[in-house]
PDB file of C-alpha atoms and ligand atoms in Angstrom:
ATOM      1  CA  UNK A   1      -2.246 -22.956   6.832  1.00 94.00           C
ATOM      2  CA  UNK A   2      -1.542 -20.192   3.910  1.00 97.00           C
ATOM      3  CA  UNK A   3      -1.834 -16.635   5.001  1.00 98.00           C
ATOM      4  CA  UNK A   4      -2.632 -13.768   2.720  1.00 98.00           C
ATOM      5  CA  UNK A   5      -3.126  -9.922   4.310  1.00 98.00           C
ATOM      6  CA  UNK A   6      -3.760  -6.841   1.884  1.00 99.00           C
ATOM      7  CA  UNK A   7      -3.487  -3.904   3.259  1.00 98.00           C
ATOM      8  CA  UNK A   8      -4.146   0.092   2.431  1.00 98.00           C
ATOM      9  CA  UNK A   9      -4.276   3.425   3.740  1.00 98.00           C
ATOM     10  CA  UNK A  10      -5.902   2.809   6.939  1.00 98.00           C
ATOM     11  CA  UNK A  11      -3.232   0.910   8.747  1.00 98.00           C
ATOM     12  CA  UNK A  12      -1.010   3.600   8.385  1.00 98.00           C
ATOM     13  CA  UNK A  13      -3.548   6.339   9.236  1.00 97.00           C
ATOM     14  CA  UNK A  14      -2.425   5.879  12.429  1.00 97.00           C
ATOM     15  CA  UNK A  15       1.290   6.718  11.800  1.00 97.00           C
ATOM     16  CA  UNK A  16       0.413  10.143  10.744  1.00 95.00           C
ATOM     17  CA  UNK A  17      -0.262   9.368   7.270  1.00 95.00           C
ATOM     18  CA  UNK A  18      -3.371  10.661   5.579  1.00 90.00           C
ATOM     19  CA  UNK A  19      -5.847   8.154   3.604  1.00 94.00           C
ATOM     20  CA  UNK A  20      -6.880   8.959   0.255  1.00 94.00           C
ATOM     21  CA  UNK A  21     -10.535   9.150   0.435  1.00 92.00           C
ATOM     22  CA  UNK A  22     -11.490   9.546   3.977  1.00 85.00           C
ATOM     23  CA  UNK A  23     -13.075  13.197   4.457  1.00 83.00           C
ATOM     24  CA  UNK A  24     -10.431  15.890   4.015  1.00 82.00           C
ATOM     25  CA  UNK A  25      -8.275  12.925   2.651  1.00 91.00           C
ATOM     26  CA  UNK A  26      -5.482  13.404  -0.591  1.00 91.00           C
ATOM     27  CA  UNK A  27      -8.209  12.681  -3.132  1.00 92.00           C
ATOM     28  CA  UNK A  28     -10.424  15.717  -1.519  1.00 90.00           C
ATOM     29  CA  UNK A  29      -7.338  18.390  -1.605  1.00 92.00           C
ATOM     30  CA  UNK A  30      -5.653  17.296  -5.003  1.00 93.00           C
ATOM     31  CA  UNK A  31      -7.342  15.726  -8.347  1.00 94.00           C
ATOM     32  CA  UNK A  32      -5.884  12.128  -9.490  1.00 95.00           C
ATOM     33  CA  UNK A  33      -5.654  13.613 -12.649  1.00 96.00           C
ATOM     34  CA  UNK A  34      -3.418  16.449 -11.745  1.00 96.00           C
ATOM     35  CA  UNK A  35      -0.697  14.294  -9.610  1.00 97.00           C
ATOM     36  CA  UNK A  36      -1.242  10.147  -9.672  1.00 97.00           C
ATOM     37  CA  UNK A  37      -1.369   9.642 -14.062  1.00 98.00           C
ATOM     38  CA  UNK A  38       1.136   9.580 -16.450  1.00 97.00           C
ATOM     39  CA  UNK A  39      -0.813  12.350 -17.941  1.00 97.00           C
ATOM     40  CA  UNK A  40      -0.145  14.584 -14.981  1.00 97.00           C
ATOM     41  CA  UNK A  41       3.701  13.570 -14.901  1.00 97.00           C
ATOM     42  CA  UNK A  42       3.488  14.818 -18.740  1.00 96.00           C
ATOM     43  CA  UNK A  43       1.740  17.816 -18.290  1.00 97.00           C
ATOM     44  CA  UNK A  44       2.697  19.436 -14.984  1.00 97.00           C
ATOM     45  CA  UNK A  45       5.650  16.769 -13.341  1.00 96.00           C
ATOM     46  CA  UNK A  46       7.011  20.262 -10.932  1.00 97.00           C
ATOM     47  CA  UNK A  47       3.184  19.635  -9.664  1.00 97.00           C
ATOM     48  CA  UNK A  48       3.528  15.701  -9.737  1.00 97.00           C
ATOM     49  CA  UNK A  49       7.004  15.847  -7.611  1.00 97.00           C
ATOM     50  CA  UNK A  50       5.877  18.265  -5.290  1.00 97.00           C
ATOM     51  CA  UNK A  51       3.038  16.415  -4.413  1.00 97.00           C
ATOM     52  CA  UNK A  52       5.376  13.300  -3.908  1.00 97.00           C
ATOM     53  CA  UNK A  53       7.977  15.452  -1.959  1.00 97.00           C
ATOM     54  CA  UNK A  54       4.762  16.244   0.613  1.00 96.00           C
ATOM     55  CA  UNK A  55       4.855  12.029   0.645  1.00 96.00           C
ATOM     56  CA  UNK A  56       8.115  11.368   1.303  1.00 97.00           C
ATOM     57  CA  UNK A  57       8.651  14.018   3.674  1.00 95.00           C
ATOM     58  CA  UNK A  58       5.436  12.710   5.598  1.00 95.00           C
ATOM     59  CA  UNK A  59       7.248   9.066   5.447  1.00 96.00           C
ATOM     60  CA  UNK A  60      10.175  10.482   7.198  1.00 94.00           C
ATOM     61  CA  UNK A  61       8.590  11.298   9.931  1.00 93.00           C
ATOM     62  CA  UNK A  62       6.228   8.460  10.010  1.00 97.00           C
ATOM     63  CA  UNK A  63       6.755   5.208  12.188  1.00 98.00           C
ATOM     64  CA  UNK A  64       5.462   1.358  11.580  1.00 98.00           C
ATOM     65  CA  UNK A  65       2.495   1.383  14.590  1.00 98.00           C
ATOM     66  CA  UNK A  66       1.227  -1.659  16.418  1.00 98.00           C
ATOM     67  CA  UNK A  67      -0.516  -3.093  13.712  1.00 99.00           C
ATOM     68  CA  UNK A  68       2.411  -3.663  11.622  1.00 98.00           C
ATOM     69  CA  UNK A  69       3.897  -4.626  14.376  1.00 98.00           C
ATOM     70  CA  UNK A  70       1.150  -7.148  15.418  1.00 98.00           C
ATOM     71  CA  UNK A  71       1.658  -8.326  11.822  1.00 98.00           C
ATOM     72  CA  UNK A  72       5.172  -8.813  11.552  1.00 98.00           C
ATOM     73  CA  UNK A  73       4.900 -11.029  14.527  1.00 98.00           C
ATOM     74  CA  UNK A  74       2.522 -12.943  13.181  1.00 98.00           C
ATOM     75  CA  UNK A  75       4.714 -13.484  10.270  1.00 98.00           C
ATOM     76  CA  UNK A  76       7.608 -14.569  12.411  1.00 97.00           C
ATOM     77  CA  UNK A  77       5.675 -17.064  14.763  1.00 96.00           C
ATOM     78  CA  UNK A  78       3.215 -18.691  11.707  1.00 94.00           C
ATOM     79  CA  UNK A  79       5.018 -21.931  10.609  1.00 86.00           C
ATOM     80  CA  UNK A  80       4.083 -21.869   7.049  1.00 91.00           C
ATOM     81  CA  UNK A  81       2.791 -19.140   3.735  1.00 95.00           C
ATOM     82  CA  UNK A  82       2.836 -15.873   4.541  1.00 97.00           C
ATOM     83  CA  UNK A  83       2.066 -12.670   2.554  1.00 98.00           C
ATOM     84  CA  UNK A  84       1.434  -9.205   2.885  1.00 98.00           C
ATOM     85  CA  UNK A  85       0.143  -7.624  -0.181  1.00 98.00           C
ATOM     86  CA  UNK A  86       0.043  -3.820   0.260  1.00 98.00           C
ATOM     87  CA  UNK A  87      -1.247  -0.438  -1.836  1.00 98.00           C
ATOM     88  CA  UNK A  88       0.548   1.523   0.516  1.00 98.00           C
ATOM     89  CA  UNK A  89       3.398   2.773  -0.965  1.00 98.00           C
ATOM     90  CA  UNK A  90       5.326   3.543   2.843  1.00 97.00           C
ATOM     91  CA  UNK A  91       7.779   1.413   3.473  1.00 97.00           C
ATOM     92  CA  UNK A  92       6.346   0.813   7.388  1.00 98.00           C
ATOM     93  CA  UNK A  93       5.378  -2.951   7.487  1.00 98.00           C
ATOM     94  CA  UNK A  94       9.128  -3.495   5.961  1.00 98.00           C
ATOM     95  CA  UNK A  95      10.243  -1.182   8.767  1.00 98.00           C
ATOM     96  CA  UNK A  96       8.096  -3.111  11.482  1.00 98.00           C
ATOM     97  CA  UNK A  97      10.100  -6.024  10.640  1.00 98.00           C
ATOM     98  CA  UNK A  98       7.821  -7.960   7.954  1.00 98.00           C
ATOM     99  CA  UNK A  99       9.528  -9.412   5.360  1.00 97.00           C
ATOM    100  CA  UNK A 100       7.104 -11.158   2.665  1.00 98.00           C
ATOM    101  CA  UNK A 101       5.532  -7.788   1.695  1.00 98.00           C
ATOM    102  CA  UNK A 102       4.854  -6.956  -1.864  1.00 98.00           C
ATOM    103  CA  UNK A 103       3.993  -3.245  -2.760  1.00 98.00           C
ATOM    104  CA  UNK A 104       1.921  -3.679  -5.477  1.00 98.00           C
ATOM    105  CA  UNK A 105       1.476  -0.148  -6.149  1.00 98.00           C
ATOM    106  CA  UNK A 106       5.280   0.613  -5.523  1.00 98.00           C
ATOM    107  CA  UNK A 107       7.911   2.426  -3.026  1.00 98.00           C
ATOM    108  CA  UNK A 108       7.734   6.120  -2.298  1.00 98.00           C
ATOM    109  CA  UNK A 109      11.599   6.150  -0.803  1.00 97.00           C
ATOM    110  CA  UNK A 110      12.295   5.153  -4.447  1.00 98.00           C
ATOM    111  CA  UNK A 111      13.034   6.920  -7.211  1.00 98.00           C
ATOM    112  CA  UNK A 112      12.662   5.054 -10.909  1.00 98.00           C
ATOM    113  CA  UNK A 113      14.171   6.567 -14.403  1.00 98.00           C
ATOM    114  CA  UNK A 114      11.178   6.499 -17.047  1.00 96.00           C
ATOM    115  CA  UNK A 115      13.937   6.219 -19.292  1.00 97.00           C
ATOM    116  CA  UNK A 116      16.150   2.940 -18.421  1.00 98.00           C
ATOM    117  CA  UNK A 117      14.173   1.458 -15.400  1.00 97.00           C
ATOM    118  CA  UNK A 118      16.565   2.461 -13.052  1.00 98.00           C
ATOM    119  CA  UNK A 119      15.510   2.457  -9.368  1.00 98.00           C
ATOM    120  CA  UNK A 120      17.376   4.127  -6.492  1.00 98.00           C
ATOM    121  CA  UNK A 121      16.353   5.392  -3.139  1.00 97.00           C
ATOM    122  CA  UNK A 122      14.954   8.999  -3.786  1.00 97.00           C
ATOM    123  CA  UNK A 123      16.580  12.426  -2.250  1.00 96.00           C
ATOM    124  CA  UNK A 124      14.199  14.140   0.353  1.00 94.00           C
ATOM    125  CA  UNK A 125      12.865  16.698  -2.556  1.00 97.00           C
ATOM    126  CA  UNK A 126      13.020  15.358  -6.540  1.00 98.00           C
ATOM    127  CA  UNK A 127      12.547  18.265  -9.195  1.00 97.00           C
ATOM    128  CA  UNK A 128      11.619  17.322 -13.204  1.00 96.00           C
ATOM    129  CA  UNK A 129      15.414  18.782 -13.650  1.00 97.00           C
ATOM    130  CA  UNK A 130      17.181  15.380 -11.776  1.00 97.00           C
ATOM    131  CA  UNK A 131      19.502  12.948 -13.881  1.00 97.00           C
ATOM    132  CA  UNK A 132      18.858   9.250 -13.220  1.00 98.00           C
ATOM    133  CA  UNK A 133      21.778   8.163 -11.351  1.00 96.00           C
ATOM    134  CA  UNK A 134      23.044   5.614 -14.090  1.00 97.00           C
ATOM    135  CA  UNK A 135      21.622   6.629 -17.325  1.00 98.00           C
ATOM    136  CA  UNK A 136      21.840  10.385 -16.767  1.00 97.00           C
ATOM    137  CA  UNK A 137      18.695  10.799 -18.572  1.00 97.00           C
ATOM    138  CA  UNK A 138      16.594  13.806 -16.803  1.00 96.00           C
ATOM    139  CA  UNK A 139      13.330  11.525 -16.628  1.00 95.00           C
ATOM    140  CA  UNK A 140      13.059  10.720 -13.146  1.00 97.00           C
ATOM    141  CA  UNK A 141       9.678   9.682 -11.738  1.00 97.00           C
ATOM    142  CA  UNK A 142       8.907   8.431  -8.208  1.00 98.00           C
ATOM    143  CA  UNK A 143       8.360   4.733  -8.222  1.00 98.00           C
ATOM    144  CA  UNK A 144       4.827   4.550  -7.903  1.00 98.00           C
ATOM    145  CA  UNK A 145       1.982   2.782  -9.702  1.00 98.00           C
ATOM    146  CA  UNK A 146       0.214   5.597 -11.676  1.00 98.00           C
ATOM    147  CA  UNK A 147      -3.880   5.608 -12.305  1.00 97.00           C
ATOM    148  CA  UNK A 148      -3.872   3.731 -15.844  1.00 96.00           C
ATOM    149  CA  UNK A 149      -0.202   1.383 -15.335  1.00 97.00           C
ATOM    150  CA  UNK A 150      -0.317  -2.224 -13.947  1.00 97.00           C
ATOM    151  CA  UNK A 151       0.501  -3.066 -10.627  1.00 98.00           C
ATOM    152  CA  UNK A 152       3.063  -5.100  -9.408  1.00 98.00           C
ATOM    153  CA  UNK A 153       3.564  -8.417  -8.884  1.00 98.00           C
ATOM    154  CA  UNK A 154      -0.127  -9.453  -9.729  1.00 98.00           C
ATOM    155  CA  UNK A 155       0.506 -12.856 -10.886  1.00 98.00           C
ATOM    156  CA  UNK A 156       2.289 -13.699  -7.975  1.00 98.00           C
ATOM    157  CA  UNK A 157      -0.859 -12.248  -5.525  1.00 98.00           C
ATOM    158  CA  UNK A 158      -3.245 -14.005  -7.635  1.00 98.00           C
ATOM    159  CA  UNK A 159      -1.643 -17.146  -6.775  1.00 98.00           C
ATOM    160  CA  UNK A 160      -1.247 -16.239  -3.353  1.00 98.00           C
ATOM    161  CA  UNK A 161      -4.402 -15.338  -3.307  1.00 98.00           C
ATOM    162  CA  UNK A 162      -6.454 -18.290  -4.753  1.00 98.00           C
ATOM    163  CA  UNK A 163      -4.075 -20.820  -2.792  1.00 98.00           C
ATOM    164  CA  UNK A 164      -4.637 -18.816   0.858  1.00 98.00           C
ATOM    165  CA  UNK A 165      -6.457 -20.798   4.064  1.00 98.00           C
ATOM    166  CA  UNK A 166      -7.121 -17.342   5.726  1.00 98.00           C
ATOM    167  CA  UNK A 167      -7.312 -14.165   3.456  1.00 98.00           C
ATOM    168  CA  UNK A 168      -7.531 -10.288   5.779  1.00 98.00           C
ATOM    169  CA  UNK A 169      -8.338  -7.030   4.127  1.00 98.00           C
ATOM    170  CA  UNK A 170      -7.711  -4.178   6.455  1.00 98.00           C
ATOM    171  CA  UNK A 171      -7.717  -0.267   6.255  1.00 98.00           C
ATOM    172  CA  UNK A 172      -8.648  -0.455   2.255  1.00 98.00           C
ATOM    173  CA  UNK A 173     -11.690   0.980   1.036  1.00 97.00           C
ATOM    174  CA  UNK A 174     -12.208  -1.493  -1.478  1.00 97.00           C
ATOM    175  CA  UNK A 175     -12.208   1.174  -4.399  1.00 96.00           C
ATOM    176  CA  UNK A 176      -9.150  -0.020  -6.694  1.00 96.00           C
ATOM    177  CA  UNK A 177      -9.102  -2.733  -8.183  1.00 96.00           C
ATOM    178  CA  UNK A 178      -7.171  -5.236  -9.242  1.00 97.00           C
ATOM    179  CA  UNK A 179      -6.857  -5.582  -5.431  1.00 98.00           C
ATOM    180  CA  UNK A 180     -10.448  -4.527  -4.649  1.00 98.00           C
ATOM    181  CA  UNK A 181     -10.980  -8.109  -6.142  1.00 98.00           C
ATOM    182  CA  UNK A 182      -8.592 -10.394  -3.796  1.00 98.00           C
ATOM    183  CA  UNK A 183     -11.189 -10.834  -1.306  1.00 98.00           C
ATOM    184  CA  UNK A 184     -13.858 -12.225  -3.222  1.00 98.00           C
ATOM    185  CA  UNK A 185     -10.832 -14.282  -5.080  1.00 98.00           C
ATOM    186  CA  UNK A 186      -9.570 -15.603  -2.197  1.00 98.00           C
ATOM    187  CA  UNK A 187     -13.353 -16.588  -0.948  1.00 98.00           C
ATOM    188  CA  UNK A 188     -13.955 -18.145  -3.907  1.00 98.00           C
ATOM    189  CA  UNK A 189     -11.290 -20.431  -4.046  1.00 98.00           C
ATOM    190  CA  UNK A 190     -12.014 -21.189  -0.235  1.00 98.00           C
ATOM    191  CA  UNK A 191     -10.316 -19.456   2.104  1.00 98.00           C
ATOM    192  CA  UNK A 192     -12.015 -17.722   5.215  1.00 98.00           C
ATOM    193  CA  UNK A 193     -12.135 -13.890   4.610  1.00 98.00           C
ATOM    194  CA  UNK A 194     -12.233 -11.462   7.321  1.00 98.00           C
ATOM    195  CA  UNK A 195     -11.887  -7.246   6.931  1.00 98.00           C
ATOM    196  CA  UNK A 196     -10.909  -4.861   9.649  1.00 98.00           C
ATOM    197  CA  UNK A 197     -11.781  -2.212   9.234  1.00 98.00           C
ATOM    198  CA  UNK A 198     -13.023   1.097  10.599  1.00 97.00           C
ATOM    199  CA  UNK A 199     -16.116   0.836   7.928  1.00 97.00           C
ATOM    200  CA  UNK A 200     -16.989  -1.414   6.054  1.00 98.00           C
ATOM    201  CA  UNK A 201     -15.226  -1.848   2.571  1.00 98.00           C
ATOM    202  CA  UNK A 202     -17.274  -1.691  -0.533  1.00 98.00           C
ATOM    203  CA  UNK A 203     -16.063  -5.063  -0.928  1.00 98.00           C
ATOM    204  CA  UNK A 204     -17.303  -6.503   2.958  1.00 98.00           C
ATOM    205  CA  UNK A 205     -20.008  -8.513   1.493  1.00 98.00           C
ATOM    206  CA  UNK A 206     -17.080 -10.826   0.259  1.00 98.00           C
ATOM    207  CA  UNK A 207     -15.759 -11.141   4.370  1.00 98.00           C
ATOM    208  CA  UNK A 208     -16.675 -14.188   6.522  1.00 98.00           C
ATOM    209  CA  UNK A 209     -16.472 -11.257   9.457  1.00 98.00           C
ATOM    210  CA  UNK A 210     -15.902  -7.544   9.415  1.00 98.00           C
ATOM    211  CA  UNK A 211     -14.291  -6.323  12.440  1.00 98.00           C
ATOM    212  CA  UNK A 212     -14.767  -2.233  12.458  1.00 98.00           C
ATOM    213  CA  UNK A 213     -12.271  -0.246  14.533  1.00 98.00           C
ATOM    214  CA  UNK A 214      -8.833   1.109  14.359  1.00 98.00           C
ATOM    215  CA  UNK A 215      -6.270  -0.947  12.777  1.00 98.00           C
ATOM    216  CA  UNK A 216      -3.918  -0.355  16.353  1.00 98.00           C
ATOM    217  CA  UNK A 217      -6.165  -1.471  18.101  1.00 98.00           C
ATOM    218  CA  UNK A 218      -8.106  -4.319  16.263  1.00 98.00           C
ATOM    219  CA  UNK A 219      -5.422  -5.839  14.429  1.00 98.00           C
ATOM    220  CA  UNK A 220      -3.352  -6.772  17.490  1.00 98.00           C
ATOM    221  CA  UNK A 221      -6.093  -8.109  18.705  1.00 98.00           C
ATOM    222  CA  UNK A 222      -6.798 -10.036  15.926  1.00 98.00           C
ATOM    223  CA  UNK A 223      -3.105 -11.818  15.968  1.00 98.00           C
ATOM    224  CA  UNK A 224      -3.559 -12.205  19.094  1.00 98.00           C
ATOM    225  CA  UNK A 225      -6.617 -14.348  19.024  1.00 97.00           C
ATOM    226  CA  UNK A 226      -5.071 -16.150  15.764  1.00 97.00           C
ATOM    227  CA  UNK A 227      -1.854 -17.129  17.412  1.00 95.00           C
ATOM    228  CA  UNK A 228      -3.895 -18.063  20.767  1.00 95.00           C
ATOM    229  CA  UNK A 229      -6.074 -21.321  18.158  1.00 88.00           C
TER     230      UNK A 229
HETATM  231  P1  OAD B   1      -8.781   4.430   1.126  1.00 92.15           P
HETATM  232  O1  OAD B   1      -8.123   6.287   1.350  1.00 92.15           O
HETATM  233  O2  OAD B   1      -9.098   4.348  -0.185  1.00 92.15           O
HETATM  234  O3  OAD B   1      -9.274   3.259   2.352  1.00 92.15           O
HETATM  235  C1  OAD B   1      -8.819   3.810   3.260  1.00 92.15           C
HETATM  236  C2  OAD B   1      -9.729   2.628   4.059  1.00 92.15           C
HETATM  237  O4  OAD B   1      -8.933   2.885   5.629  1.00 92.15           O
HETATM  238  C3  OAD B   1     -11.098   3.181   4.458  1.00 92.15           C
HETATM  239  O5  OAD B   1     -11.667   2.087   3.958  1.00 92.15           O
HETATM  240  C4  OAD B   1     -11.072   3.495   6.038  1.00 92.15           C
HETATM  241  O6  OAD B   1     -12.533   3.258   6.797  1.00 92.15           O
HETATM  242  C5  OAD B   1     -10.148   2.858   6.704  1.00 92.15           C
HETATM  243  N1  OAD B   1      -9.356   3.739   7.582  1.00 92.15           N
HETATM  244  C6  OAD B   1      -8.887   4.761   8.019  1.00 92.15           C
HETATM  245  N2  OAD B   1      -8.535   5.048   9.176  1.00 92.15           N
HETATM  246  C7  OAD B   1      -8.450   3.852   9.749  1.00 92.15           C
HETATM  247  C8  OAD B   1      -7.841   3.325  11.389  1.00 92.15           C
HETATM  248  N3  OAD B   1      -7.258   4.291  11.674  1.00 92.15           N
HETATM  249  N4  OAD B   1      -7.852   1.477  10.984  1.00 92.15           N
HETATM  250  C9  OAD B   1      -8.460   1.285  10.386  1.00 92.15           C
HETATM  251  N5  OAD B   1      -8.905   1.542   8.929  1.00 92.15           N
HETATM  252  C10 OAD B   1      -9.385   2.862   8.696  1.00 92.15           C
HETATM  253  O7  OAD B   1      -6.978   4.074   1.009  1.00 92.15           O
HETATM  254  P2  OAD B   1      -6.967   2.928   0.175  1.00 92.15           P
HETATM  255  O8  OAD B   1      -8.248   1.549   0.229  1.00 92.15           O
HETATM  256  O9  OAD B   1      -5.545   2.322   0.717  1.00 92.15           O
HETATM  257  O10 OAD B   1      -3.287   4.383  -4.860  1.00 92.15           O
HETATM  258  O11 OAD B   1      -6.565   2.968  -1.267  1.00 92.15           O
HETATM  259  C11 OAD B   1      -5.937   2.384  -2.408  1.00 92.15           C
HETATM  260  C12 OAD B   1      -5.450   3.101  -3.690  1.00 92.15           C
HETATM  261  O12 OAD B   1      -5.887   4.309  -4.244  1.00 92.15           O
HETATM  262  C13 OAD B   1      -4.420   3.577  -2.722  1.00 92.15           C
HETATM  263  O13 OAD B   1      -3.049   2.362  -2.865  1.00 92.15           O
HETATM  264  C14 OAD B   1      -3.672   4.836  -4.164  1.00 92.15           C
HETATM  265  C15 OAD B   1      -4.937   5.331  -4.043  1.00 92.15           C
HETATM  266  O14 OAD B   1      -5.411   6.188  -4.951  1.00 92.15           O
HETATM  267  C16 OAD B   1      -2.553   4.603  -5.824  1.00 92.15           C
HETATM  268  O15 OAD B   1      -2.026   6.335  -5.357  1.00 92.15           O
HETATM  269  C17 OAD B   1      -1.673   4.369  -7.475  1.00 92.15           C
END
């Protein structure tokens, strides 16, 4: 049985990391076009770095929660295909022990050189004057996929989704494509689908089963159920 799990900010909320679209969440405090687009970086790189420096500080203080650990345990005990596709730029799945993780929106802990493509571990604070550790260009950016840029691993993600027997969506509002279309794609290709969220996502119509509640409570229960089948 092939399992694909799609996660979003909701799975990391109880680790203390902010979500994007809940009440008082990040996109209520910042405008996407000011901090999360290539245009924003061209206009005001200092503000963009400040936004991601704050996110990186938050991540350094965060630890994986029971939902991340439950998914890592499921992967360890599952006999065949297993993939976590995450929209999150934190590394909490990996730190919980998940092995097969595709971070489709990039990785906050890394810096990326816009000039040569080099990727390295970001310092705590990044500034527009920073130089690439390989080519020395003054074009260092967070290793994040911004709005208007292509998400990563899309071919691999589509293929895994199309061959999934079970697809679970956890802690995402379903507002950002292409991630938002994956559960429906999985269902059209024959997978059983489940959603675990505080509130139903915009794509809950594509879920065979919707479990409402906190990820730290509901994910471990759902994983225990699967492992006992
Ligand atoms: P959102 O903030 O849009 O959605 C968070 C989802 O998590 C909502 O459905 C909440 O109901 C749910 N949620 C909140 N707390 C929860 C909890 N404790 N347990 C379970 N569910 C909970 O975040 P995403 O859908 O991940 O992209 O956002 C998708 C993308 O939009 C992000 O990757 C980011 C953002 O702009 C980029 O920055 C490129």
